């Protein structure tokens, strides 16, 4: 799994990019990024402390439902949808970076 430091670095890079190009999307980006970061932090904490795999699977489902609900709530509260989507997209991007690095190192 990617480290939380990698997600923070991607978040900082995205924040700086939006700061210079699309400042109107910035509030949604910060909301989406903090949402995914803290949900992932809580899930990682539970996984690290030896929870059963069946419980972790159920928690992963609830995490996705909660994530979708909170993202929709942020958009309904007036945050820019593109910014929220960009903030949420950092987790899959960090997964792809980690997977590509892992494949390269295994060769």
PDB file of N, CA and C in Angstrom:
ATOM      1  N   UNK A   1       0.835  -1.188   0.000  1.00  0.00           N
ATOM      2  CA  UNK A   1       0.000   0.000   0.000  1.00  0.00           C
ATOM      3  C   UNK A   1       0.877   1.248   0.000  1.00  0.00           C
ATOM      4  N   UNK A   2       0.445   2.259  -0.691  1.00  0.00           N
ATOM      5  CA  UNK A   2       1.214   3.501  -0.695  1.00  0.00           C
ATOM      6  C   UNK A   2       1.263   4.122   0.693  1.00  0.00           C
ATOM      7  N   UNK A   3       2.344   4.796   0.948  1.00  0.00           N
ATOM      8  CA  UNK A   3       2.511   5.470   2.228  1.00  0.00           C
ATOM      9  C   UNK A   3       1.653   6.727   2.269  1.00  0.00           C
ATOM     10  N   UNK A   4       1.306   7.137   3.476  1.00  0.00           N
ATOM     11  CA  UNK A   4       0.535   8.370   3.627  1.00  0.00           C
ATOM     12  C   UNK A   4       1.353   9.576   3.185  1.00  0.00           C
ATOM     13  N   UNK A   5       2.688   9.462   3.298  1.00  0.00           N
ATOM     14  CA  UNK A   5       3.553  10.564   2.864  1.00  0.00           C
ATOM     15  C   UNK A   5       3.426  10.813   1.366  1.00  0.00           C
ATOM     16  N   UNK A   6       3.275   9.730   0.592  1.00  0.00           N
ATOM     17  CA  UNK A   6       3.108   9.888  -0.851  1.00  0.00           C
ATOM     18  C   UNK A   6       1.804  10.613  -1.175  1.00  0.00           C
ATOM     19  N   UNK A   7       0.751  10.274  -0.449  1.00  0.00           N
ATOM     20  CA  UNK A   7      -0.524  10.952  -0.677  1.00  0.00           C
ATOM     21  C   UNK A   7      -0.433  12.423  -0.300  1.00  0.00           C
ATOM     22  N   UNK A   8       0.277  12.717   0.778  1.00  0.00           N
ATOM     23  CA  UNK A   8       0.459  14.118   1.170  1.00  0.00           C
ATOM     24  C   UNK A   8       1.255  14.882   0.119  1.00  0.00           C
ATOM     25  N   UNK A   9       2.277  14.241  -0.449  1.00  0.00           N
ATOM     26  CA  UNK A   9       3.074  14.894  -1.488  1.00  0.00           C
ATOM     27  C   UNK A   9       2.227  15.159  -2.733  1.00  0.00           C
ATOM     28  N   UNK A  10       1.413  14.185  -3.133  1.00  0.00           N
ATOM     29  CA  UNK A  10       0.525  14.401  -4.278  1.00  0.00           C
ATOM     30  C   UNK A  10      -0.495  15.495  -3.980  1.00  0.00           C
ATOM     31  N   UNK A  11      -0.984  15.526  -2.743  1.00  0.00           N
ATOM     32  CA  UNK A  11      -1.926  16.572  -2.350  1.00  0.00           C
ATOM     33  C   UNK A  11      -1.302  17.951  -2.418  1.00  0.00           C
ATOM     34  N   UNK A  12      -0.064  18.067  -1.955  1.00  0.00           N
ATOM     35  CA  UNK A  12       0.626  19.357  -2.007  1.00  0.00           C
ATOM     36  C   UNK A  12       0.864  19.783  -3.450  1.00  0.00           C
ATOM     37  N   UNK A  13       1.233  18.829  -4.299  1.00  0.00           N
ATOM     38  CA  UNK A  13       1.447  19.135  -5.713  1.00  0.00           C
ATOM     39  C   UNK A  13       0.148  19.593  -6.380  1.00  0.00           C
ATOM     40  N   UNK A  14      -0.936  18.878  -6.102  1.00  0.00           N
ATOM     41  CA  UNK A  14      -2.229  19.275  -6.655  1.00  0.00           C
ATOM     42  C   UNK A  14      -2.693  20.625  -6.141  1.00  0.00           C
ATOM     43  N   UNK A  15      -2.447  20.885  -4.861  1.00  0.00           N
ATOM     44  CA  UNK A  15      -2.819  22.169  -4.266  1.00  0.00           C
ATOM     45  C   UNK A  15      -2.086  23.311  -4.954  1.00  0.00           C
ATOM     46  N   UNK A  16      -0.775  23.137  -5.149  1.00  0.00           N
ATOM     47  CA  UNK A  16       0.009  24.188  -5.802  1.00  0.00           C
ATOM     48  C   UNK A  16      -0.415  24.391  -7.252  1.00  0.00           C
ATOM     49  N   UNK A  17      -0.708  23.282  -7.946  1.00  0.00           N
ATOM     50  CA  UNK A  17      -1.138  23.405  -9.338  1.00  0.00           C
ATOM     51  C   UNK A  17      -2.455  24.175  -9.436  1.00  0.00           C
ATOM     52  N   UNK A  18      -3.398  23.833  -8.567  1.00  0.00           N
ATOM     53  CA  UNK A  18      -4.678  24.542  -8.604  1.00  0.00           C
ATOM     54  C   UNK A  18      -4.549  25.977  -8.120  1.00  0.00           C
ATOM     55  N   UNK A  19      -3.611  26.221  -7.224  1.00  0.00           N
ATOM     56  CA  UNK A  19      -3.397  27.574  -6.721  1.00  0.00           C
ATOM     57  C   UNK A  19      -3.002  28.512  -7.859  1.00  0.00           C
ATOM     58  N   UNK A  20      -2.226  27.995  -8.809  1.00  0.00           N
ATOM     59  CA  UNK A  20      -1.770  28.827  -9.918  1.00  0.00           C
ATOM     60  C   UNK A  20      -2.737  28.839 -11.100  1.00  0.00           C
ATOM     61  N   UNK A  21      -3.486  27.742 -11.330  1.00  0.00           N
ATOM     62  CA  UNK A  21      -4.306  27.671 -12.536  1.00  0.00           C
ATOM     63  C   UNK A  21      -5.794  27.881 -12.299  1.00  0.00           C
ATOM     64  N   UNK A  22      -6.372  27.197 -11.333  1.00  0.00           N
ATOM     65  CA  UNK A  22      -7.825  27.282 -11.112  1.00  0.00           C
ATOM     66  C   UNK A  22      -8.109  27.464  -9.630  1.00  0.00           C
ATOM     67  N   UNK A  23      -7.991  28.673  -9.158  1.00  0.00           N
ATOM     68  CA  UNK A  23      -8.202  28.934  -7.738  1.00  0.00           C
ATOM     69  C   UNK A  23      -9.648  28.698  -7.316  1.00  0.00           C
ATOM     70  N   UNK A  24     -10.571  28.776  -8.246  1.00  0.00           N
ATOM     71  CA  UNK A  24     -11.973  28.561  -7.893  1.00  0.00           C
ATOM     72  C   UNK A  24     -12.264  27.095  -7.551  1.00  0.00           C
ATOM     73  N   UNK A  25     -11.413  26.170  -7.974  1.00  0.00           N
ATOM     74  CA  UNK A  25     -11.598  24.754  -7.656  1.00  0.00           C
ATOM     75  C   UNK A  25     -10.908  24.359  -6.358  1.00  0.00           C
ATOM     76  N   UNK A  26     -10.136  25.264  -5.794  1.00  0.00           N
ATOM     77  CA  UNK A  26      -9.264  24.935  -4.669  1.00  0.00           C
ATOM     78  C   UNK A  26     -10.021  24.460  -3.434  1.00  0.00           C
ATOM     79  N   UNK A  27     -11.136  25.094  -3.098  1.00  0.00           N
ATOM     80  CA  UNK A  27     -11.871  24.689  -1.891  1.00  0.00           C
ATOM     81  C   UNK A  27     -12.409  23.268  -2.024  1.00  0.00           C
ATOM     82  N   UNK A  28     -12.917  22.907  -3.193  1.00  0.00           N
ATOM     83  CA  UNK A  28     -13.392  21.543  -3.417  1.00  0.00           C
ATOM     84  C   UNK A  28     -12.264  20.536  -3.376  1.00  0.00           C
ATOM     85  N   UNK A  29     -11.110  20.914  -3.916  1.00  0.00           N
ATOM     86  CA  UNK A  29      -9.954  20.019  -3.906  1.00  0.00           C
ATOM     87  C   UNK A  29      -9.500  19.730  -2.481  1.00  0.00           C
ATOM     88  N   UNK A  30      -9.408  20.773  -1.668  1.00  0.00           N
ATOM     89  CA  UNK A  30      -8.974  20.589  -0.282  1.00  0.00           C
ATOM     90  C   UNK A  30      -9.978  19.717   0.465  1.00  0.00           C
ATOM     91  N   UNK A  31     -11.268  19.942   0.253  1.00  0.00           N
ATOM     92  CA  UNK A  31     -12.298  19.123   0.894  1.00  0.00           C
ATOM     93  C   UNK A  31     -12.165  17.661   0.470  1.00  0.00           C
ATOM     94  N   UNK A  32     -12.067  17.411  -0.835  1.00  0.00           N
ATOM     95  CA  UNK A  32     -11.949  16.037  -1.322  1.00  0.00           C
ATOM     96  C   UNK A  32     -10.686  15.357  -0.839  1.00  0.00           C
ATOM     97  N   UNK A  33      -9.580  16.089  -0.833  1.00  0.00           N
ATOM     98  CA  UNK A  33      -8.319  15.503  -0.383  1.00  0.00           C
ATOM     99  C   UNK A  33      -8.363  15.167   1.105  1.00  0.00           C
ATOM    100  N   UNK A  34      -8.844  16.092   1.922  1.00  0.00           N
ATOM    101  CA  UNK A  34      -8.921  15.821   3.359  1.00  0.00           C
ATOM    102  C   UNK A  34      -9.896  14.692   3.659  1.00  0.00           C
ATOM    103  N   UNK A  35     -10.964  14.615   2.898  1.00  0.00           N
ATOM    104  CA  UNK A  35     -11.935  13.545   3.071  1.00  0.00           C
ATOM    105  C   UNK A  35     -11.292  12.186   2.822  1.00  0.00           C
ATOM    106  N   UNK A  36     -10.632  12.032   1.695  1.00  0.00           N
ATOM    107  CA  UNK A  36     -10.015  10.744   1.380  1.00  0.00           C
ATOM    108  C   UNK A  36      -8.843  10.458   2.302  1.00  0.00           C
ATOM    109  N   UNK A  37      -8.093  11.470   2.692  1.00  0.00           N
ATOM    110  CA  UNK A  37      -6.928  11.259   3.546  1.00  0.00           C
ATOM    111  C   UNK A  37      -7.341  10.746   4.920  1.00  0.00           C
ATOM    112  N   UNK A  38      -8.332  11.378   5.536  1.00  0.00           N
ATOM    113  CA  UNK A  38      -8.713  10.957   6.881  1.00  0.00           C
ATOM    114  C   UNK A  38      -9.488   9.645   6.884  1.00  0.00           C
ATOM    115  N   UNK A  39     -10.282   9.381   5.852  1.00  0.00           N
ATOM    116  CA  UNK A  39     -10.930   8.076   5.770  1.00  0.00           C
ATOM    117  C   UNK A  39      -9.892   6.973   5.581  1.00  0.00           C
ATOM    118  N   UNK A  40      -8.910   7.237   4.748  1.00  0.00           N
ATOM    119  CA  UNK A  40      -7.854   6.254   4.525  1.00  0.00           C
ATOM    120  C   UNK A  40      -6.994   6.067   5.773  1.00  0.00           C
ATOM    121  N   UNK A  41      -6.737   7.143   6.486  1.00  0.00           N
ATOM    122  CA  UNK A  41      -5.964   7.068   7.722  1.00  0.00           C
ATOM    123  C   UNK A  41      -6.677   6.200   8.754  1.00  0.00           C
ATOM    124  N   UNK A  42      -7.974   6.380   8.903  1.00  0.00           N
ATOM    125  CA  UNK A  42      -8.742   5.560   9.843  1.00  0.00           C
ATOM    126  C   UNK A  42      -8.783   4.102   9.433  1.00  0.00           C
ATOM    127  N   UNK A  43      -8.969   3.836   8.139  1.00  0.00           N
ATOM    128  CA  UNK A  43      -9.001   2.457   7.659  1.00  0.00           C
ATOM    129  C   UNK A  43      -7.638   1.795   7.836  1.00  0.00           C
ATOM    130  N   UNK A  44      -6.561   2.522   7.558  1.00  0.00           N
ATOM    131  CA  UNK A  44      -5.211   1.974   7.741  1.00  0.00           C
ATOM    132  C   UNK A  44      -4.944   1.670   9.206  1.00  0.00           C
ATOM    133  N   UNK A  45      -5.440   2.520  10.090  1.00  0.00           N
ATOM    134  CA  UNK A  45      -5.271   2.292  11.528  1.00  0.00           C
ATOM    135  C   UNK A  45      -5.947   0.987  11.947  1.00  0.00           C
ATOM    136  N   UNK A  46      -7.172   0.772  11.472  1.00  0.00           N
ATOM    137  CA  UNK A  46      -7.877  -0.464  11.818  1.00  0.00           C
ATOM    138  C   UNK A  46      -7.190  -1.683  11.214  1.00  0.00           C
ATOM    139  N   UNK A  47      -6.709  -1.564   9.988  1.00  0.00           N
ATOM    140  CA  UNK A  47      -6.043  -2.693   9.335  1.00  0.00           C
ATOM    141  C   UNK A  47      -4.728  -3.033  10.020  1.00  0.00           C
ATOM    142  N   UNK A  48      -4.017  -2.020  10.495  1.00  0.00           N
ATOM    143  CA  UNK A  48      -2.736  -2.250  11.153  1.00  0.00           C
ATOM    144  C   UNK A  48      -2.891  -2.926  12.501  1.00  0.00           C
ATOM    145  N   UNK A  49      -4.026  -2.722  13.139  1.00  0.00           N
ATOM    146  CA  UNK A  49      -4.215  -3.272  14.472  1.00  0.00           C
ATOM    147  C   UNK A  49      -4.887  -4.640  14.456  1.00  0.00           C
ATOM    148  N   UNK A  50      -4.749  -5.342  13.358  1.00  0.00           N
ATOM    149  CA  UNK A  50      -5.101  -6.755  13.286  1.00  0.00           C
ATOM    150  C   UNK A  50      -6.578  -7.073  13.310  1.00  0.00           C
ATOM    151  N   UNK A  51      -7.391  -6.289  12.658  1.00  0.00           N
ATOM    152  CA  UNK A  51      -8.808  -6.620  12.570  1.00  0.00           C
ATOM    153  C   UNK A  51      -8.977  -7.816  11.636  1.00  0.00           C
ATOM    154  N   UNK A  52     -10.055  -8.556  11.815  1.00  0.00           N
ATOM    155  CA  UNK A  52     -10.331  -9.706  10.954  1.00  0.00           C
ATOM    156  C   UNK A  52     -10.614  -9.237   9.528  1.00  0.00           C
ATOM    157  N   UNK A  53     -10.270 -10.083   8.579  1.00  0.00           N
ATOM    158  CA  UNK A  53     -10.439  -9.689   7.176  1.00  0.00           C
ATOM    159  C   UNK A  53     -11.906  -9.491   6.809  1.00  0.00           C
ATOM    160  N   UNK A  54     -12.811 -10.264   7.418  1.00  0.00           N
ATOM    161  CA  UNK A  54     -14.233 -10.077   7.107  1.00  0.00           C
ATOM    162  C   UNK A  54     -14.724  -8.720   7.594  1.00  0.00           C
ATOM    163  N   UNK A  55     -14.230  -8.283   8.742  1.00  0.00           N
ATOM    164  CA  UNK A  55     -14.611  -6.965   9.257  1.00  0.00           C
ATOM    165  C   UNK A  55     -14.014  -5.873   8.375  1.00  0.00           C
ATOM    166  N   UNK A  56     -12.773  -6.079   7.931  1.00  0.00           N
ATOM    167  CA  UNK A  56     -12.141  -5.074   7.068  1.00  0.00           C
ATOM    168  C   UNK A  56     -12.866  -4.951   5.730  1.00  0.00           C
ATOM    169  N   UNK A  57     -13.349  -6.064   5.204  1.00  0.00           N
ATOM    170  CA  UNK A  57     -14.118  -6.011   3.959  1.00  0.00           C
ATOM    171  C   UNK A  57     -15.403  -5.219   4.122  1.00  0.00           C
ATOM    172  N   UNK A  58     -16.086  -5.439   5.237  1.00  0.00           N
ATOM    173  CA  UNK A  58     -17.306  -4.689   5.515  1.00  0.00           C
ATOM    174  C   UNK A  58     -17.004  -3.210   5.737  1.00  0.00           C
ATOM    175  N   UNK A  59     -15.907  -2.932   6.436  1.00  0.00           N
ATOM    176  CA  UNK A  59     -15.505  -1.542   6.647  1.00  0.00           C
ATOM    177  C   UNK A  59     -15.135  -0.862   5.330  1.00  0.00           C
ATOM    178  N   UNK A  60     -14.520  -1.609   4.412  1.00  0.00           N
ATOM    179  CA  UNK A  60     -14.172  -1.036   3.110  1.00  0.00           C
ATOM    180  C   UNK A  60     -15.436  -0.642   2.343  1.00  0.00           C
ATOM    181  N   UNK A  61     -16.465  -1.476   2.432  1.00  0.00           N
ATOM    182  CA  UNK A  61     -17.733  -1.141   1.781  1.00  0.00           C
ATOM    183  C   UNK A  61     -18.339   0.119   2.396  1.00  0.00           C
ATOM    184  N   UNK A  62     -18.383   0.172   3.726  1.00  0.00           N
ATOM    185  CA  UNK A  62     -18.936   1.355   4.392  1.00  0.00           C
ATOM    186  C   UNK A  62     -18.085   2.592   4.128  1.00  0.00           C
ATOM    187  N   UNK A  63     -16.765   2.398   3.985  1.00  0.00           N
ATOM    188  CA  UNK A  63     -15.882   3.525   3.684  1.00  0.00           C
ATOM    189  C   UNK A  63     -16.233   4.122   2.323  1.00  0.00           C
ATOM    190  N   UNK A  64     -16.494   3.276   1.335  1.00  0.00           N
ATOM    191  CA  UNK A  64     -16.844   3.763  -0.001  1.00  0.00           C
ATOM    192  C   UNK A  64     -18.194   4.479   0.006  1.00  0.00           C
ATOM    193  N   UNK A  65     -19.162   3.915   0.743  1.00  0.00           N
ATOM    194  CA  UNK A  65     -20.482   4.546   0.822  1.00  0.00           C
ATOM    195  C   UNK A  65     -20.379   5.895   1.524  1.00  0.00           C
ATOM    196  N   UNK A  66     -19.626   5.942   2.621  1.00  0.00           N
ATOM    197  CA  UNK A  66     -19.439   7.192   3.352  1.00  0.00           C
ATOM    198  C   UNK A  66     -18.711   8.219   2.494  1.00  0.00           C
ATOM    199  N   UNK A  67     -17.714   7.760   1.762  1.00  0.00           N
ATOM    200  CA  UNK A  67     -16.958   8.656   0.896  1.00  0.00           C
ATOM    201  C   UNK A  67     -17.855   9.271  -0.180  1.00  0.00           C
ATOM    202  N   UNK A  68     -18.673   8.444  -0.807  1.00  0.00           N
ATOM    203  CA  UNK A  68     -19.582   8.956  -1.840  1.00  0.00           C
ATOM    204  C   UNK A  68     -20.593   9.932  -1.243  1.00  0.00           C
ATOM    205  N   UNK A  69     -21.141   9.585  -0.095  1.00  0.00           N
ATOM    206  CA  UNK A  69     -22.115  10.466   0.546  1.00  0.00           C
ATOM    207  C   UNK A  69     -21.523  11.801   0.943  1.00  0.00           C
ATOM    208  N   UNK A  70     -20.333  11.785   1.517  1.00  0.00           N
ATOM    209  CA  UNK A  70     -19.701  13.036   1.927  1.00  0.00           C
ATOM    210  C   UNK A  70     -19.264  13.873   0.726  1.00  0.00           C
ATOM    211  N   UNK A  71     -18.864  13.212  -0.355  1.00  0.00           N
ATOM    212  CA  UNK A  71     -18.513  13.957  -1.569  1.00  0.00           C
ATOM    213  C   UNK A  71     -19.746  14.654  -2.144  1.00  0.00           C
ATOM    214  N   UNK A  72     -20.866  13.947  -2.177  1.00  0.00           N
ATOM    215  CA  UNK A  72     -22.110  14.561  -2.660  1.00  0.00           C
ATOM    216  C   UNK A  72     -22.534  15.696  -1.739  1.00  0.00           C
ATOM    217  N   UNK A  73     -22.365  15.501  -0.430  1.00  0.00           N
ATOM    218  CA  UNK A  73     -22.697  16.557   0.523  1.00  0.00           C
ATOM    219  C   UNK A  73     -21.855  17.808   0.277  1.00  0.00           C
ATOM    220  N   UNK A  74     -20.565  17.615   0.024  1.00  0.00           N
ATOM    221  CA  UNK A  74     -19.704  18.761  -0.266  1.00  0.00           C
ATOM    222  C   UNK A  74     -20.146  19.511  -1.504  1.00  0.00           C
ATOM    223  N   UNK A  75     -20.557  18.779  -2.530  1.00  0.00           N
ATOM    224  CA  UNK A  75     -21.029  19.422  -3.757  1.00  0.00           C
ATOM    225  C   UNK A  75     -22.347  20.151  -3.498  1.00  0.00           C
ATOM    226  N   UNK A  76     -23.244  19.529  -2.716  1.00  0.00           N
ATOM    227  CA  UNK A  76     -24.516  20.184  -2.397  1.00  0.00           C
ATOM    228  C   UNK A  76     -24.325  21.427  -1.539  1.00  0.00           C
ATOM    229  N   UNK A  77     -23.250  21.459  -0.762  1.00  0.00           N
ATOM    230  CA  UNK A  77     -22.966  22.636   0.058  1.00  0.00           C
ATOM    231  C   UNK A  77     -22.324  23.768  -0.742  1.00  0.00           C
ATOM    232  N   UNK A  78     -22.085  23.533  -2.024  1.00  0.00           N
ATOM    233  CA  UNK A  78     -21.605  24.606  -2.883  1.00  0.00           C
ATOM    234  C   UNK A  78     -20.139  24.518  -3.273  1.00  0.00           C
ATOM    235  N   UNK A  79     -19.460  23.449  -2.908  1.00  0.00           N
ATOM    236  CA  UNK A  79     -18.066  23.306  -3.330  1.00  0.00           C
ATOM    237  C   UNK A  79     -18.024  22.926  -4.805  1.00  0.00           C
ATOM    238  N   UNK A  80     -16.990  23.346  -5.522  1.00  0.00           N
ATOM    239  CA  UNK A  80     -16.918  23.023  -6.954  1.00  0.00           C
ATOM    240  C   UNK A  80     -16.740  21.519  -7.178  1.00  0.00           C
ATOM    241  N   UNK A  81     -17.622  20.906  -7.975  1.00  0.00           N
ATOM    242  CA  UNK A  81     -17.557  19.456  -8.188  1.00  0.00           C
ATOM    243  C   UNK A  81     -16.237  18.984  -8.791  1.00  0.00           C
ATOM    244  N   UNK A  82     -15.660  19.773  -9.681  1.00  0.00           N
ATOM    245  CA  UNK A  82     -14.392  19.374 -10.296  1.00  0.00           C
ATOM    246  C   UNK A  82     -13.290  19.336  -9.246  1.00  0.00           C
ATOM    247  N   UNK A  83     -13.287  20.299  -8.350  1.00  0.00           N
ATOM    248  CA  UNK A  83     -12.291  20.312  -7.284  1.00  0.00           C
ATOM    249  C   UNK A  83     -12.434  19.118  -6.359  1.00  0.00           C
ATOM    250  N   UNK A  84     -13.688  18.774  -6.001  1.00  0.00           N
ATOM    251  CA  UNK A  84     -13.919  17.609  -5.140  1.00  0.00           C
ATOM    252  C   UNK A  84     -13.443  16.342  -5.843  1.00  0.00           C
ATOM    253  N   UNK A  85     -13.761  16.206  -7.129  1.00  0.00           N
ATOM    254  CA  UNK A  85     -13.335  15.018  -7.879  1.00  0.00           C
ATOM    255  C   UNK A  85     -11.812  14.937  -7.976  1.00  0.00           C
ATOM    256  N   UNK A  86     -11.158  16.064  -8.179  1.00  0.00           N
ATOM    257  CA  UNK A  86      -9.692  16.051  -8.244  1.00  0.00           C
ATOM    258  C   UNK A  86      -9.084  15.662  -6.903  1.00  0.00           C
ATOM    259  N   UNK A  87      -9.662  16.147  -5.821  1.00  0.00           N
ATOM    260  CA  UNK A  87      -9.163  15.780  -4.500  1.00  0.00           C
ATOM    261  C   UNK A  87      -9.336  14.301  -4.216  1.00  0.00           C
ATOM    262  N   UNK A  88     -10.479  13.745  -4.622  1.00  0.00           N
ATOM    263  CA  UNK A  88     -10.728  12.319  -4.408  1.00  0.00           C
ATOM    264  C   UNK A  88      -9.867  11.443  -5.313  1.00  0.00           C
ATOM    265  N   UNK A  89      -9.435  11.978  -6.445  1.00  0.00           N
ATOM    266  CA  UNK A  89      -8.673  11.167  -7.401  1.00  0.00           C
ATOM    267  C   UNK A  89      -7.235  10.918  -6.964  1.00  0.00           C
ATOM    268  N   UNK A  90      -6.781  11.582  -5.927  1.00  0.00           N
ATOM    269  CA  UNK A  90      -5.388  11.382  -5.508  1.00  0.00           C
ATOM    270  C   UNK A  90      -5.132   9.984  -4.969  1.00  0.00           C
ATOM    271  N   UNK A  91      -6.124   9.371  -4.346  1.00  0.00           N
ATOM    272  CA  UNK A  91      -5.919   8.025  -3.807  1.00  0.00           C
ATOM    273  C   UNK A  91      -5.687   7.011  -4.926  1.00  0.00           C
ATOM    274  N   UNK A  92      -6.526   6.944  -5.990  1.00  0.00           N
ATOM    275  CA  UNK A  92      -6.221   6.004  -7.075  1.00  0.00           C
ATOM    276  C   UNK A  92      -4.901   6.308  -7.777  1.00  0.00           C
ATOM    277  N   UNK A  93      -4.567   7.590  -7.907  1.00  0.00           N
ATOM    278  CA  UNK A  93      -3.293   7.939  -8.545  1.00  0.00           C
ATOM    279  C   UNK A  93      -2.125   7.426  -7.713  1.00  0.00           C
ATOM    280  N   UNK A  94      -2.206   7.586  -6.384  1.00  0.00           N
ATOM    281  CA  UNK A  94      -1.111   7.089  -5.545  1.00  0.00           C
ATOM    282  C   UNK A  94      -1.044   5.564  -5.582  1.00  0.00           C
ATOM    283  N   UNK A  95      -2.196   4.898  -5.734  1.00  0.00           N
ATOM    284  CA  UNK A  95      -2.176   3.437  -5.876  1.00  0.00           C
ATOM    285  C   UNK A  95      -1.471   3.014  -7.161  1.00  0.00           C
ATOM    286  N   UNK A  96      -1.738   3.713  -8.266  1.00  0.00           N
ATOM    287  CA  UNK A  96      -1.085   3.382  -9.534  1.00  0.00           C
ATOM    288  C   UNK A  96       0.417   3.622  -9.458  1.00  0.00           C
ATOM    289  N   UNK A  97       0.825   4.712  -8.856  1.00  0.00           N
ATOM    290  CA  UNK A  97       2.259   4.989  -8.715  1.00  0.00           C
ATOM    291  C   UNK A  97       2.925   3.898  -7.897  1.00  0.00           C
ATOM    292  N   UNK A  98       2.284   3.511  -6.800  1.00  0.00           N
ATOM    293  CA  UNK A  98       2.841   2.460  -5.948  1.00  0.00           C
ATOM    294  C   UNK A  98       2.921   1.139  -6.711  1.00  0.00           C
ATOM    295  N   UNK A  99       1.859   0.785  -7.453  1.00  0.00           N
ATOM    296  CA  UNK A  99       1.847  -0.481  -8.183  1.00  0.00           C
ATOM    297  C   UNK A  99       2.929  -0.505  -9.263  1.00  0.00           C
ATOM    298  N   UNK A 100       3.081   0.587  -9.999  1.00  0.00           N
ATOM    299  CA  UNK A 100       4.108   0.629 -11.044  1.00  0.00           C
ATOM    300  C   UNK A 100       5.509   0.539 -10.447  1.00  0.00           C
ATOM    301  N   UNK A 101       5.728   1.196  -9.316  1.00  0.00           N
ATOM    302  CA  UNK A 101       7.034   1.118  -8.662  1.00  0.00           C
ATOM    303  C   UNK A 101       7.291  -0.295  -8.141  1.00  0.00           C
ATOM    304  N   UNK A 102       6.260  -0.923  -7.604  1.00  0.00           N
ATOM    305  CA  UNK A 102       6.399  -2.279  -7.075  1.00  0.00           C
ATOM    306  C   UNK A 102       6.719  -3.273  -8.200  1.00  0.00           C
ATOM    307  N   UNK A 103       6.069  -3.124  -9.352  1.00  0.00           N
ATOM    308  CA  UNK A 103       6.340  -4.008 -10.491  1.00  0.00           C
ATOM    309  C   UNK A 103       7.758  -3.786 -11.005  1.00  0.00           C
ATOM    310  N   UNK A 104       8.179  -2.531 -11.069  1.00  0.00           N
ATOM    311  CA  UNK A 104       9.528  -2.228 -11.556  1.00  0.00           C
ATOM    312  C   UNK A 104      10.588  -2.799 -10.615  1.00  0.00           C
ATOM    313  N   UNK A 105      10.363  -2.710  -9.311  1.00  0.00           N
ATOM    314  CA  UNK A 105      11.340  -3.224  -8.351  1.00  0.00           C
ATOM    315  C   UNK A 105      11.373  -4.739  -8.316  1.00  0.00           C
ATOM    316  N   UNK A 106      10.279  -5.399  -8.692  1.00  0.00           N
ATOM    317  CA  UNK A 106      10.241  -6.855  -8.632  1.00  0.00           C
ATOM    318  C   UNK A 106      10.936  -7.509  -9.824  1.00  0.00           C
ATOM    319  N   UNK A 107      11.278  -6.728 -10.824  1.00  0.00           N
ATOM    320  CA  UNK A 107      11.951  -7.308 -12.004  1.00  0.00           C
ATOM    321  C   UNK A 107      13.406  -7.490 -11.770  1.00  0.00           C
TER     322      UNK A 107
END
